[in-house]
mmCIF file of N, CA and C in Angstrom:
data_model
loop_
_atom_site.group_PDB
_atom_site.id
_atom_site.type_symbol
_atom_site.label_atom_id
_atom_site.label_comp_id
_atom_site.label_asym_id
_atom_site.label_seq_id
_atom_site.Cartn_x
_atom_site.Cartn_y
_atom_site.Cartn_z
ATOM 1 N N GLN A 8 33.098 5.926 -25.529
ATOM 2 C CA GLN A 8 34.162 5.588 -26.490
ATOM 3 C C GLN A 8 35.540 5.668 -25.841
ATOM 4 N N VAL A 9 35.651 6.448 -24.762
ATOM 5 C CA VAL A 9 36.935 6.601 -24.074
ATOM 6 C C VAL A 9 37.275 5.337 -23.297
ATOM 7 N N GLN A 10 38.503 4.879 -23.469
ATOM 8 C CA GLN A 10 39.015 3.735 -22.736
ATOM 9 C C GLN A 10 40.415 4.037 -22.217
ATOM 10 N N LEU A 11 40.697 3.601 -20.993
ATOM 11 C CA LEU A 11 42.016 3.729 -20.395
ATOM 12 C C LEU A 11 42.522 2.330 -20.075
ATOM 13 N N VAL A 12 43.699 1.995 -20.552
ATOM 14 C CA VAL A 12 44.256 0.663 -20.362
ATOM 15 C C VAL A 12 45.644 0.764 -19.758
ATOM 16 N N GLU A 13 45.802 0.227 -18.533
ATOM 17 C CA GLU A 13 47.082 0.256 -17.838
ATOM 18 C C GLU A 13 47.931 -0.958 -18.227
ATOM 19 N N SER A 14 49.237 -0.782 -18.135
ATOM 20 C CA SER A 14 50.165 -1.873 -18.367
ATOM 21 C C SER A 14 51.454 -1.601 -17.599
ATOM 22 N N GLY A 15 52.289 -2.623 -17.461
ATOM 23 C CA GLY A 15 53.583 -2.459 -16.829
ATOM 24 C C GLY A 15 53.683 -2.966 -15.413
ATOM 25 N N GLY A 16 52.576 -3.394 -14.828
ATOM 26 C CA GLY A 16 52.619 -3.921 -13.477
ATOM 27 C C GLY A 16 53.295 -5.272 -13.432
ATOM 28 N N GLY A 17 53.621 -5.716 -12.223
ATOM 29 C CA GLY A 17 54.268 -7.005 -12.060
ATOM 30 C C GLY A 17 54.853 -7.168 -10.684
ATOM 31 N N LEU A 18 55.728 -8.158 -10.555
ATOM 32 C CA LEU A 18 56.394 -8.464 -9.296
ATOM 33 C C LEU A 18 57.821 -7.945 -9.335
ATOM 34 N N VAL A 19 58.213 -7.237 -8.284
ATOM 35 C CA VAL A 19 59.551 -6.672 -8.212
ATOM 36 C C VAL A 19 60.043 -6.713 -6.773
ATOM 37 N N GLN A 20 61.347 -6.833 -6.598
ATOM 38 C CA GLN A 20 61.924 -6.822 -5.262
ATOM 39 C C GLN A 20 62.004 -5.404 -4.712
ATOM 40 N N ALA A 21 61.974 -5.297 -3.391
ATOM 41 C CA ALA A 21 62.128 -3.996 -2.752
ATOM 42 C C ALA A 21 63.415 -3.334 -3.226
ATOM 43 N N GLY A 22 63.317 -2.042 -3.511
ATOM 44 C CA GLY A 22 64.451 -1.305 -4.030
ATOM 45 C C GLY A 22 64.500 -1.242 -5.541
ATOM 46 N N GLY A 23 63.676 -2.043 -6.195
ATOM 47 C CA GLY A 23 63.648 -2.083 -7.641
ATOM 48 C C GLY A 23 62.762 -1.015 -8.248
ATOM 49 N N SER A 24 62.591 -1.100 -9.565
ATOM 50 C CA SER A 24 61.828 -0.095 -10.300
ATOM 51 C C SER A 24 60.830 -0.732 -11.250
ATOM 52 N N LEU A 25 59.764 -0.012 -11.526
ATOM 53 C CA LEU A 25 58.776 -0.380 -12.526
ATOM 54 C C LEU A 25 58.301 0.883 -13.221
ATOM 55 N N ARG A 26 57.866 0.735 -14.457
ATOM 56 C CA ARG A 26 57.303 1.850 -15.210
ATOM 57 C C ARG A 26 55.915 1.456 -15.695
ATOM 58 N N LEU A 27 54.917 2.149 -15.200
ATOM 59 C CA LEU A 27 53.546 1.903 -15.599
ATOM 60 C C LEU A 27 53.156 2.824 -16.747
ATOM 61 N N SER A 28 52.289 2.325 -17.607
ATOM 62 C CA SER A 28 51.791 3.126 -18.711
ATOM 63 C C SER A 28 50.277 3.038 -18.770
ATOM 64 N N CYS A 29 49.658 4.079 -19.263
ATOM 65 C CA CYS A 29 48.215 4.127 -19.445
ATOM 66 C C CYS A 29 47.941 4.665 -20.838
ATOM 67 N N ALA A 30 47.342 3.844 -21.677
ATOM 68 C CA ALA A 30 47.013 4.243 -23.038
ATOM 69 C C ALA A 30 45.558 4.684 -23.106
ATOM 70 N N ALA A 31 45.330 5.868 -23.633
ATOM 71 C CA ALA A 31 43.983 6.411 -23.759
ATOM 72 C C ALA A 31 43.516 6.312 -25.199
ATOM 73 N N SER A 32 42.300 5.800 -25.381
ATOM 74 C CA SER A 32 41.755 5.683 -26.727
ATOM 75 C C SER A 32 41.329 7.033 -27.283
ATOM 76 N N GLY A 33 40.903 7.934 -26.407
ATOM 77 C CA GLY A 33 40.530 9.275 -26.811
ATOM 78 C C GLY A 33 41.713 10.215 -26.738
ATOM 79 N N SER A 34 41.535 11.408 -27.260
ATOM 80 C CA SER A 34 42.599 12.408 -27.237
ATOM 81 C C SER A 34 42.835 12.905 -25.818
ATOM 82 N N MET A 35 44.085 12.886 -25.388
ATOM 83 C CA MET A 35 44.423 13.358 -24.051
ATOM 84 C C MET A 35 44.321 14.866 -23.922
ATOM 85 N N PHE A 36 44.188 15.551 -25.039
ATOM 86 C CA PHE A 36 43.960 16.994 -24.993
ATOM 87 C C PHE A 36 42.598 17.305 -24.385
ATOM 88 N N SER A 37 41.731 16.319 -24.323
ATOM 89 C CA SER A 37 40.413 16.479 -23.723
ATOM 90 C C SER A 37 40.452 16.385 -22.205
ATOM 91 N N PHE A 38 41.568 15.894 -21.653
ATOM 92 C CA PHE A 38 41.674 15.663 -20.213
ATOM 93 C C PHE A 38 42.535 16.739 -19.566
ATOM 94 N N ASN A 39 41.911 17.555 -18.721
ATOM 95 C CA ASN A 39 42.663 18.612 -18.057
ATOM 96 C C ASN A 39 43.573 18.074 -16.956
ATOM 97 N N VAL A 40 43.134 16.998 -16.291
ATOM 98 C CA VAL A 40 43.928 16.376 -15.250
ATOM 99 C C VAL A 40 43.910 14.864 -15.431
ATOM 100 N N MET A 41 45.066 14.251 -15.339
ATOM 101 C CA MET A 41 45.166 12.807 -15.340
ATOM 102 C C MET A 41 45.993 12.381 -14.143
ATOM 103 N N GLY A 42 45.795 11.146 -13.699
ATOM 104 C CA GLY A 42 46.535 10.720 -12.530
ATOM 105 C C GLY A 42 46.572 9.229 -12.327
ATOM 106 N N TRP A 43 47.361 8.856 -11.332
ATOM 107 C CA TRP A 43 47.453 7.482 -10.885
ATOM 108 C C TRP A 43 46.969 7.383 -9.453
ATOM 109 N N TYR A 44 46.155 6.394 -9.184
ATOM 110 C CA TYR A 44 45.680 6.082 -7.847
ATOM 111 C C TYR A 44 45.961 4.619 -7.573
ATOM 112 N N ARG A 45 46.001 4.263 -6.303
ATOM 113 C CA ARG A 45 46.247 2.868 -5.974
ATOM 114 C C ARG A 45 45.369 2.432 -4.810
ATOM 115 N N GLN A 46 45.139 1.136 -4.736
ATOM 116 C CA GLN A 46 44.321 0.574 -3.676
ATOM 117 C C GLN A 46 44.903 -0.765 -3.239
ATOM 118 N N ALA A 47 45.269 -0.836 -1.973
ATOM 119 C CA ALA A 47 45.761 -2.066 -1.377
ATOM 120 C C ALA A 47 44.597 -2.792 -0.710
ATOM 121 N N PRO A 48 44.712 -4.097 -0.501
ATOM 122 C CA PRO A 48 43.628 -4.855 0.129
ATOM 123 C C PRO A 48 43.234 -4.277 1.479
ATOM 124 N N GLY A 49 41.940 -4.066 1.673
ATOM 125 C CA GLY A 49 41.437 -3.550 2.931
ATOM 126 C C GLY A 49 41.632 -2.063 3.147
ATOM 127 N N LYS A 50 42.145 -1.353 2.150
ATOM 128 C CA LYS A 50 42.385 0.073 2.286
ATOM 129 C C LYS A 50 41.620 0.865 1.235
ATOM 130 N N GLN A 51 41.456 2.164 1.502
ATOM 131 C CA GLN A 51 40.800 3.045 0.543
ATOM 132 C C GLN A 51 41.728 3.348 -0.630
ATOM 133 N N ARG A 52 41.121 3.682 -1.748
ATOM 134 C CA ARG A 52 41.908 4.115 -2.888
ATOM 135 C C ARG A 52 42.561 5.452 -2.552
ATOM 136 N N GLU A 53 43.848 5.587 -2.848
ATOM 137 C CA GLU A 53 44.576 6.794 -2.498
ATOM 138 C C GLU A 53 45.283 7.398 -3.701
ATOM 139 N N LEU A 54 45.505 8.688 -3.608
ATOM 140 C CA LEU A 54 46.215 9.414 -4.653
ATOM 141 C C LEU A 54 47.679 9.015 -4.682
ATOM 142 N N VAL A 55 48.191 8.760 -5.874
ATOM 143 C CA VAL A 55 49.613 8.554 -6.075
ATOM 144 C C VAL A 55 50.226 9.808 -6.683
ATOM 145 N N ALA A 56 49.683 10.242 -7.818
ATOM 146 C CA ALA A 56 50.189 11.428 -8.490
ATOM 147 C C ALA A 56 49.186 11.912 -9.518
ATOM 148 N N THR A 57 49.191 13.213 -9.788
ATOM 149 C CA THR A 57 48.367 13.788 -10.841
ATOM 150 C C THR A 57 49.219 14.704 -11.705
ATOM 151 N N ILE A 58 48.740 14.951 -12.912
ATOM 152 C CA ILE A 58 49.432 15.846 -13.828
ATOM 153 C C ILE A 58 48.401 16.569 -14.686
ATOM 154 N N THR A 59 48.596 17.870 -14.868
ATOM 155 C CA THR A 59 47.703 18.666 -15.702
ATOM 156 C C THR A 59 48.157 18.618 -17.145
ATOM 157 N N ARG A 60 47.317 19.105 -18.051
ATOM 158 C CA ARG A 60 47.687 19.115 -19.461
ATOM 159 C C ARG A 60 48.946 19.929 -19.722
ATOM 160 N N PRO A 61 49.110 21.108 -19.082
ATOM 161 C CA PRO A 61 50.354 21.853 -19.272
ATOM 162 C C PRO A 61 51.576 21.198 -18.637
ATOM 163 N N GLY A 62 51.378 20.270 -17.684
ATOM 164 C CA GLY A 62 52.492 19.557 -17.088
ATOM 165 C C GLY A 62 52.711 19.745 -15.597
ATOM 166 N N GLY A 63 51.842 20.476 -14.919
ATOM 167 C CA GLY A 63 51.977 20.629 -13.490
ATOM 168 C C GLY A 63 51.694 19.321 -12.769
ATOM 169 N N THR A 64 52.476 19.000 -11.732
ATOM 170 C CA THR A 64 52.349 17.713 -11.053
ATOM 171 C C THR A 64 52.070 17.863 -9.567
ATOM 172 N N ASN A 65 51.495 16.805 -9.006
ATOM 173 C CA ASN A 65 51.225 16.721 -7.583
ATOM 174 C C ASN A 65 51.397 15.273 -7.166
ATOM 175 N N TYR A 66 52.016 15.054 -5.990
ATOM 176 C CA TYR A 66 52.302 13.702 -5.530
ATOM 177 C C TYR A 66 51.803 13.465 -4.126
ATOM 178 N N GLY A 67 51.404 12.229 -3.871
ATOM 179 C CA GLY A 67 51.104 11.836 -2.513
ATOM 180 C C GLY A 67 52.379 11.823 -1.687
ATOM 181 N N ASP A 68 52.255 12.107 -0.399
ATOM 182 C CA ASP A 68 53.435 12.219 0.458
ATOM 183 C C ASP A 68 54.284 10.947 0.471
ATOM 184 N N SER A 69 53.645 9.797 0.413
ATOM 185 C CA SER A 69 54.365 8.545 0.527
ATOM 186 C C SER A 69 55.227 8.201 -0.682
ATOM 187 N N VAL A 70 55.023 8.894 -1.806
ATOM 188 C CA VAL A 70 55.780 8.563 -3.010
ATOM 189 C C VAL A 70 56.674 9.696 -3.485
ATOM 190 N N LYS A 71 56.628 10.832 -2.824
ATOM 191 C CA LYS A 71 57.455 11.971 -3.226
ATOM 192 C C LYS A 71 58.936 11.605 -3.199
ATOM 193 N N GLY A 72 59.616 11.977 -4.265
ATOM 194 C CA GLY A 72 61.035 11.690 -4.369
ATOM 195 C C GLY A 72 61.346 10.335 -4.951
ATOM 196 N N ARG A 73 60.340 9.476 -5.095
ATOM 197 C CA ARG A 73 60.547 8.131 -5.626
ATOM 198 C C ARG A 73 59.812 7.891 -6.937
ATOM 199 N N PHE A 74 58.630 8.483 -7.088
ATOM 200 C CA PHE A 74 57.814 8.285 -8.283
ATOM 201 C C PHE A 74 57.796 9.552 -9.128
ATOM 202 N N THR A 75 57.658 9.372 -10.435
ATOM 203 C CA THR A 75 57.557 10.495 -11.352
ATOM 204 C C THR A 75 56.430 10.242 -12.350
ATOM 205 N N ILE A 76 55.488 11.173 -12.434
ATOM 206 C CA ILE A 76 54.390 11.059 -13.383
ATOM 207 C C ILE A 76 54.697 11.923 -14.604
ATOM 208 N N SER A 77 54.297 11.447 -15.770
ATOM 209 C CA SER A 77 54.501 12.206 -16.995
ATOM 210 C C SER A 77 53.405 11.857 -17.988
ATOM 211 N N ARG A 78 53.218 12.711 -18.984
ATOM 212 C CA ARG A 78 52.217 12.447 -20.014
ATOM 213 C C ARG A 78 52.762 12.844 -21.374
ATOM 214 N N ASP A 79 52.402 12.062 -22.365
ATOM 215 C CA ASP A 79 52.758 12.337 -23.740
ATOM 216 C C ASP A 79 51.448 12.573 -24.476
ATOM 217 N N ASN A 80 51.078 13.825 -24.627
ATOM 218 C CA ASN A 80 49.786 14.151 -25.227
ATOM 219 C C ASN A 80 49.689 13.710 -26.683
ATOM 220 N N ALA A 81 50.790 13.800 -27.407
ATOM 221 C CA ALA A 81 50.789 13.410 -28.812
ATOM 222 C C ALA A 81 50.528 11.920 -28.984
ATOM 223 N N LYS A 82 51.009 11.124 -28.021
ATOM 224 C CA LYS A 82 50.838 9.677 -28.092
ATOM 225 C C LYS A 82 49.690 9.170 -27.230
ATOM 226 N N ASN A 83 48.976 10.092 -26.594
ATOM 227 C CA ASN A 83 47.842 9.723 -25.738
ATOM 228 C C ASN A 83 48.236 8.689 -24.686
ATOM 229 N N THR A 84 49.345 8.955 -24.009
ATOM 230 C CA THR A 84 49.873 8.002 -23.045
ATOM 231 C C THR A 84 50.282 8.690 -21.747
ATOM 232 N N LEU A 85 49.932 8.075 -20.637
ATOM 233 C CA LEU A 85 50.317 8.524 -19.306
ATOM 234 C C LEU A 85 51.299 7.517 -18.728
ATOM 235 N N HIS A 86 52.294 7.996 -17.976
ATOM 236 C CA HIS A 86 53.314 7.109 -17.419
ATOM 237 C C HIS A 86 53.525 7.381 -15.935
ATOM 238 N N LEU A 87 54.005 6.361 -15.249
ATOM 239 C CA LEU A 87 54.416 6.496 -13.861
ATOM 240 C C LEU A 87 55.702 5.712 -13.676
ATOM 241 N N GLN A 88 56.806 6.423 -13.470
ATOM 242 C CA GLN A 88 58.083 5.790 -13.189
ATOM 243 C C GLN A 88 58.200 5.617 -11.684
ATOM 244 N N MET A 89 58.359 4.388 -11.237
ATOM 245 C CA MET A 89 58.416 4.072 -9.820
ATOM 246 C C MET A 89 59.799 3.521 -9.482
ATOM 247 N N ASN A 90 60.516 4.234 -8.632
ATOM 248 C CA ASN A 90 61.849 3.820 -8.204
ATOM 249 C C ASN A 90 61.870 3.576 -6.702
ATOM 250 N N SER A 91 62.898 2.882 -6.250
ATOM 251 C CA SER A 91 63.067 2.591 -4.823
ATOM 252 C C SER A 91 61.789 2.032 -4.210
ATOM 253 N N LEU A 92 61.223 1.051 -4.867
ATOM 254 C CA LEU A 92 59.946 0.496 -4.439
ATOM 255 C C LEU A 92 60.047 -0.180 -3.079
ATOM 256 N N LYS A 93 58.977 -0.047 -2.309
ATOM 257 C CA LYS A 93 58.864 -0.632 -0.984
ATOM 258 C C LYS A 93 57.698 -1.611 -0.962
ATOM 259 N N SER A 94 57.696 -2.498 0.017
ATOM 260 C CA SER A 94 56.594 -3.440 0.140
ATOM 261 C C SER A 94 55.269 -2.709 0.326
ATOM 262 N N GLU A 95 55.308 -1.532 0.937
ATOM 263 C CA GLU A 95 54.116 -0.731 1.162
ATOM 264 C C GLU A 95 53.506 -0.196 -0.133
ATOM 265 N N ASP A 96 54.241 -0.275 -1.232
ATOM 266 C CA ASP A 96 53.726 0.175 -2.525
ATOM 267 C C ASP A 96 52.865 -0.883 -3.201
ATOM 268 N N THR A 97 52.805 -2.068 -2.641
ATOM 269 C CA THR A 97 52.002 -3.137 -3.216
ATOM 270 C C THR A 97 50.532 -2.738 -3.257
ATOM 271 N N ALA A 98 49.948 -2.771 -4.445
ATOM 272 C CA ALA A 98 48.561 -2.353 -4.632
ATOM 273 C C ALA A 98 48.171 -2.533 -6.092
ATOM 274 N N VAL A 99 46.887 -2.358 -6.364
ATOM 275 C CA VAL A 99 46.422 -2.244 -7.736
ATOM 276 C C VAL A 99 46.478 -0.776 -8.101
ATOM 277 N N TYR A 100 47.113 -0.473 -9.209
ATOM 278 C CA TYR A 100 47.281 0.905 -9.648
ATOM 279 C C TYR A 100 46.311 1.219 -10.779
ATOM 280 N N TYR A 101 45.594 2.335 -10.634
ATOM 281 C CA TYR A 101 44.564 2.725 -11.581
ATOM 282 C C TYR A 101 44.893 4.041 -12.268
ATOM 283 N N CYS A 102 44.621 4.105 -13.537
ATOM 284 C CA CYS A 102 44.745 5.324 -14.315
ATOM 285 C C CYS A 102 43.414 6.080 -14.265
ATOM 286 N N ARG A 103 43.481 7.400 -14.140
ATOM 287 C CA ARG A 103 42.286 8.236 -14.055
ATOM 288 C C ARG A 103 42.403 9.434 -14.977
ATOM 289 N N ALA A 104 41.319 9.769 -15.655
ATOM 290 C CA ALA A 104 41.287 10.929 -16.540
ATOM 291 C C ALA A 104 40.049 11.760 -16.258
ATOM 292 N N GLU A 105 40.224 13.067 -16.215
ATOM 293 C CA GLU A 105 39.149 13.996 -15.885
ATOM 294 C C GLU A 105 39.001 15.025 -16.988
ATOM 295 N N THR A 106 37.770 15.203 -17.478
ATOM 296 C CA THR A 106 37.532 16.200 -18.515
ATOM 297 C C THR A 106 37.326 17.572 -17.893
ATOM 298 N N ARG A 107 37.252 18.586 -18.737
ATOM 299 C CA ARG A 107 37.083 19.955 -18.279
ATOM 300 C C ARG A 107 35.848 20.099 -17.403
ATOM 301 N N ASN A 108 35.998 20.868 -16.323
ATOM 302 C CA ASN A 108 34.923 21.101 -15.357
ATOM 303 C C ASN A 108 34.488 19.823 -14.644
ATOM 304 N N SER A 109 35.336 18.799 -14.683
ATOM 305 C CA SER A 109 35.038 17.514 -14.046
ATOM 306 C C SER A 109 33.715 16.942 -14.533
ATOM 307 N N ARG A 110 33.404 17.220 -15.781
ATOM 308 C CA ARG A 110 32.132 16.756 -16.332
ATOM 309 C C ARG A 110 32.078 15.235 -16.402
ATOM 310 N N TYR A 111 33.201 14.622 -16.768
ATOM 311 C CA TYR A 111 33.291 13.175 -16.855
ATOM 312 C C TYR A 111 34.585 12.694 -16.212
ATOM 313 N N ILE A 112 34.511 11.542 -15.551
ATOM 314 C CA ILE A 112 35.661 10.889 -14.946
ATOM 315 C C ILE A 112 35.771 9.490 -15.522
ATOM 316 N N TYR A 113 36.957 9.137 -15.969
ATOM 317 C CA TYR A 113 37.191 7.816 -16.534
ATOM 318 C C TYR A 113 38.265 7.091 -15.734
ATOM 319 N N TRP A 114 38.058 5.802 -15.547
ATOM 320 C CA TRP A 114 39.003 4.955 -14.819
ATOM 321 C C TRP A 114 39.420 3.769 -15.666
ATOM 322 N N GLY A 115 40.691 3.399 -15.544
ATOM 323 C CA GLY A 115 41.149 2.158 -16.123
ATOM 324 C C GLY A 115 40.768 1.004 -15.226
ATOM 325 N N ARG A 116 41.041 -0.209 -15.660
ATOM 326 C CA ARG A 116 40.679 -1.397 -14.888
ATOM 327 C C ARG A 116 41.744 -1.793 -13.880
ATOM 328 N N GLY A 117 42.906 -1.182 -13.942
ATOM 329 C CA GLY A 117 43.949 -1.402 -12.952
ATOM 330 C C GLY A 117 45.005 -2.402 -13.377
ATOM 331 N N THR A 118 46.187 -2.260 -12.790
ATOM 332 C CA THR A 118 47.278 -3.198 -12.994
ATOM 333 C C THR A 118 47.943 -3.476 -11.649
ATOM 334 N N GLN A 119 48.227 -4.744 -11.375
ATOM 335 C CA GLN A 119 48.757 -5.149 -10.081
ATOM 336 C C GLN A 119 50.255 -4.895 -9.987
ATOM 337 N N VAL A 120 50.663 -4.269 -8.893
ATOM 338 C CA VAL A 120 52.078 -4.098 -8.566
ATOM 339 C C VAL A 120 52.329 -4.782 -7.233
ATOM 340 N N THR A 121 53.261 -5.718 -7.219
ATOM 341 C CA THR A 121 53.604 -6.438 -6.000
ATOM 342 C C THR A 121 55.094 -6.285 -5.731
ATOM 343 N N VAL A 122 55.423 -5.786 -4.547
ATOM 344 C CA VAL A 122 56.811 -5.566 -4.155
ATOM 345 C C VAL A 122 57.155 -6.532 -3.028
ATOM 346 N N SER A 123 58.127 -7.388 -3.253
ATOM 347 C CA SER A 123 58.541 -8.358 -2.256
ATOM 348 C C SER A 123 59.719 -7.824 -1.453
ATOM 349 N N SER A 124 59.758 -8.172 -0.176
ATOM 350 C CA SER A 124 60.824 -7.709 0.705
ATOM 351 C C SER A 124 61.900 -8.752 0.878
#
């Protein structure tokens, strides 16, 4: 019954900004950790950022200082504010949700972000 749907991707020039959103059909109170991952062509999926239910965050080295992850538990929504975008940020971005004890992992279908130089 759980569904994750990403939105907000698109084409942007280097130095610009985008805000991604992930809407969860289930209650986000069920997810102890949520995050954003990305995958560029020919590369492995990599961590972008994670956030716990209380609000603790973790970021991949390549996005520290530029991206900000947040969650609105009342609205069942996850966000990723991306600033100072680089061409290297071009990838499909995926929303991920993890239940307690990692019993279940849910993935969204992804949203494309393309940064032109």
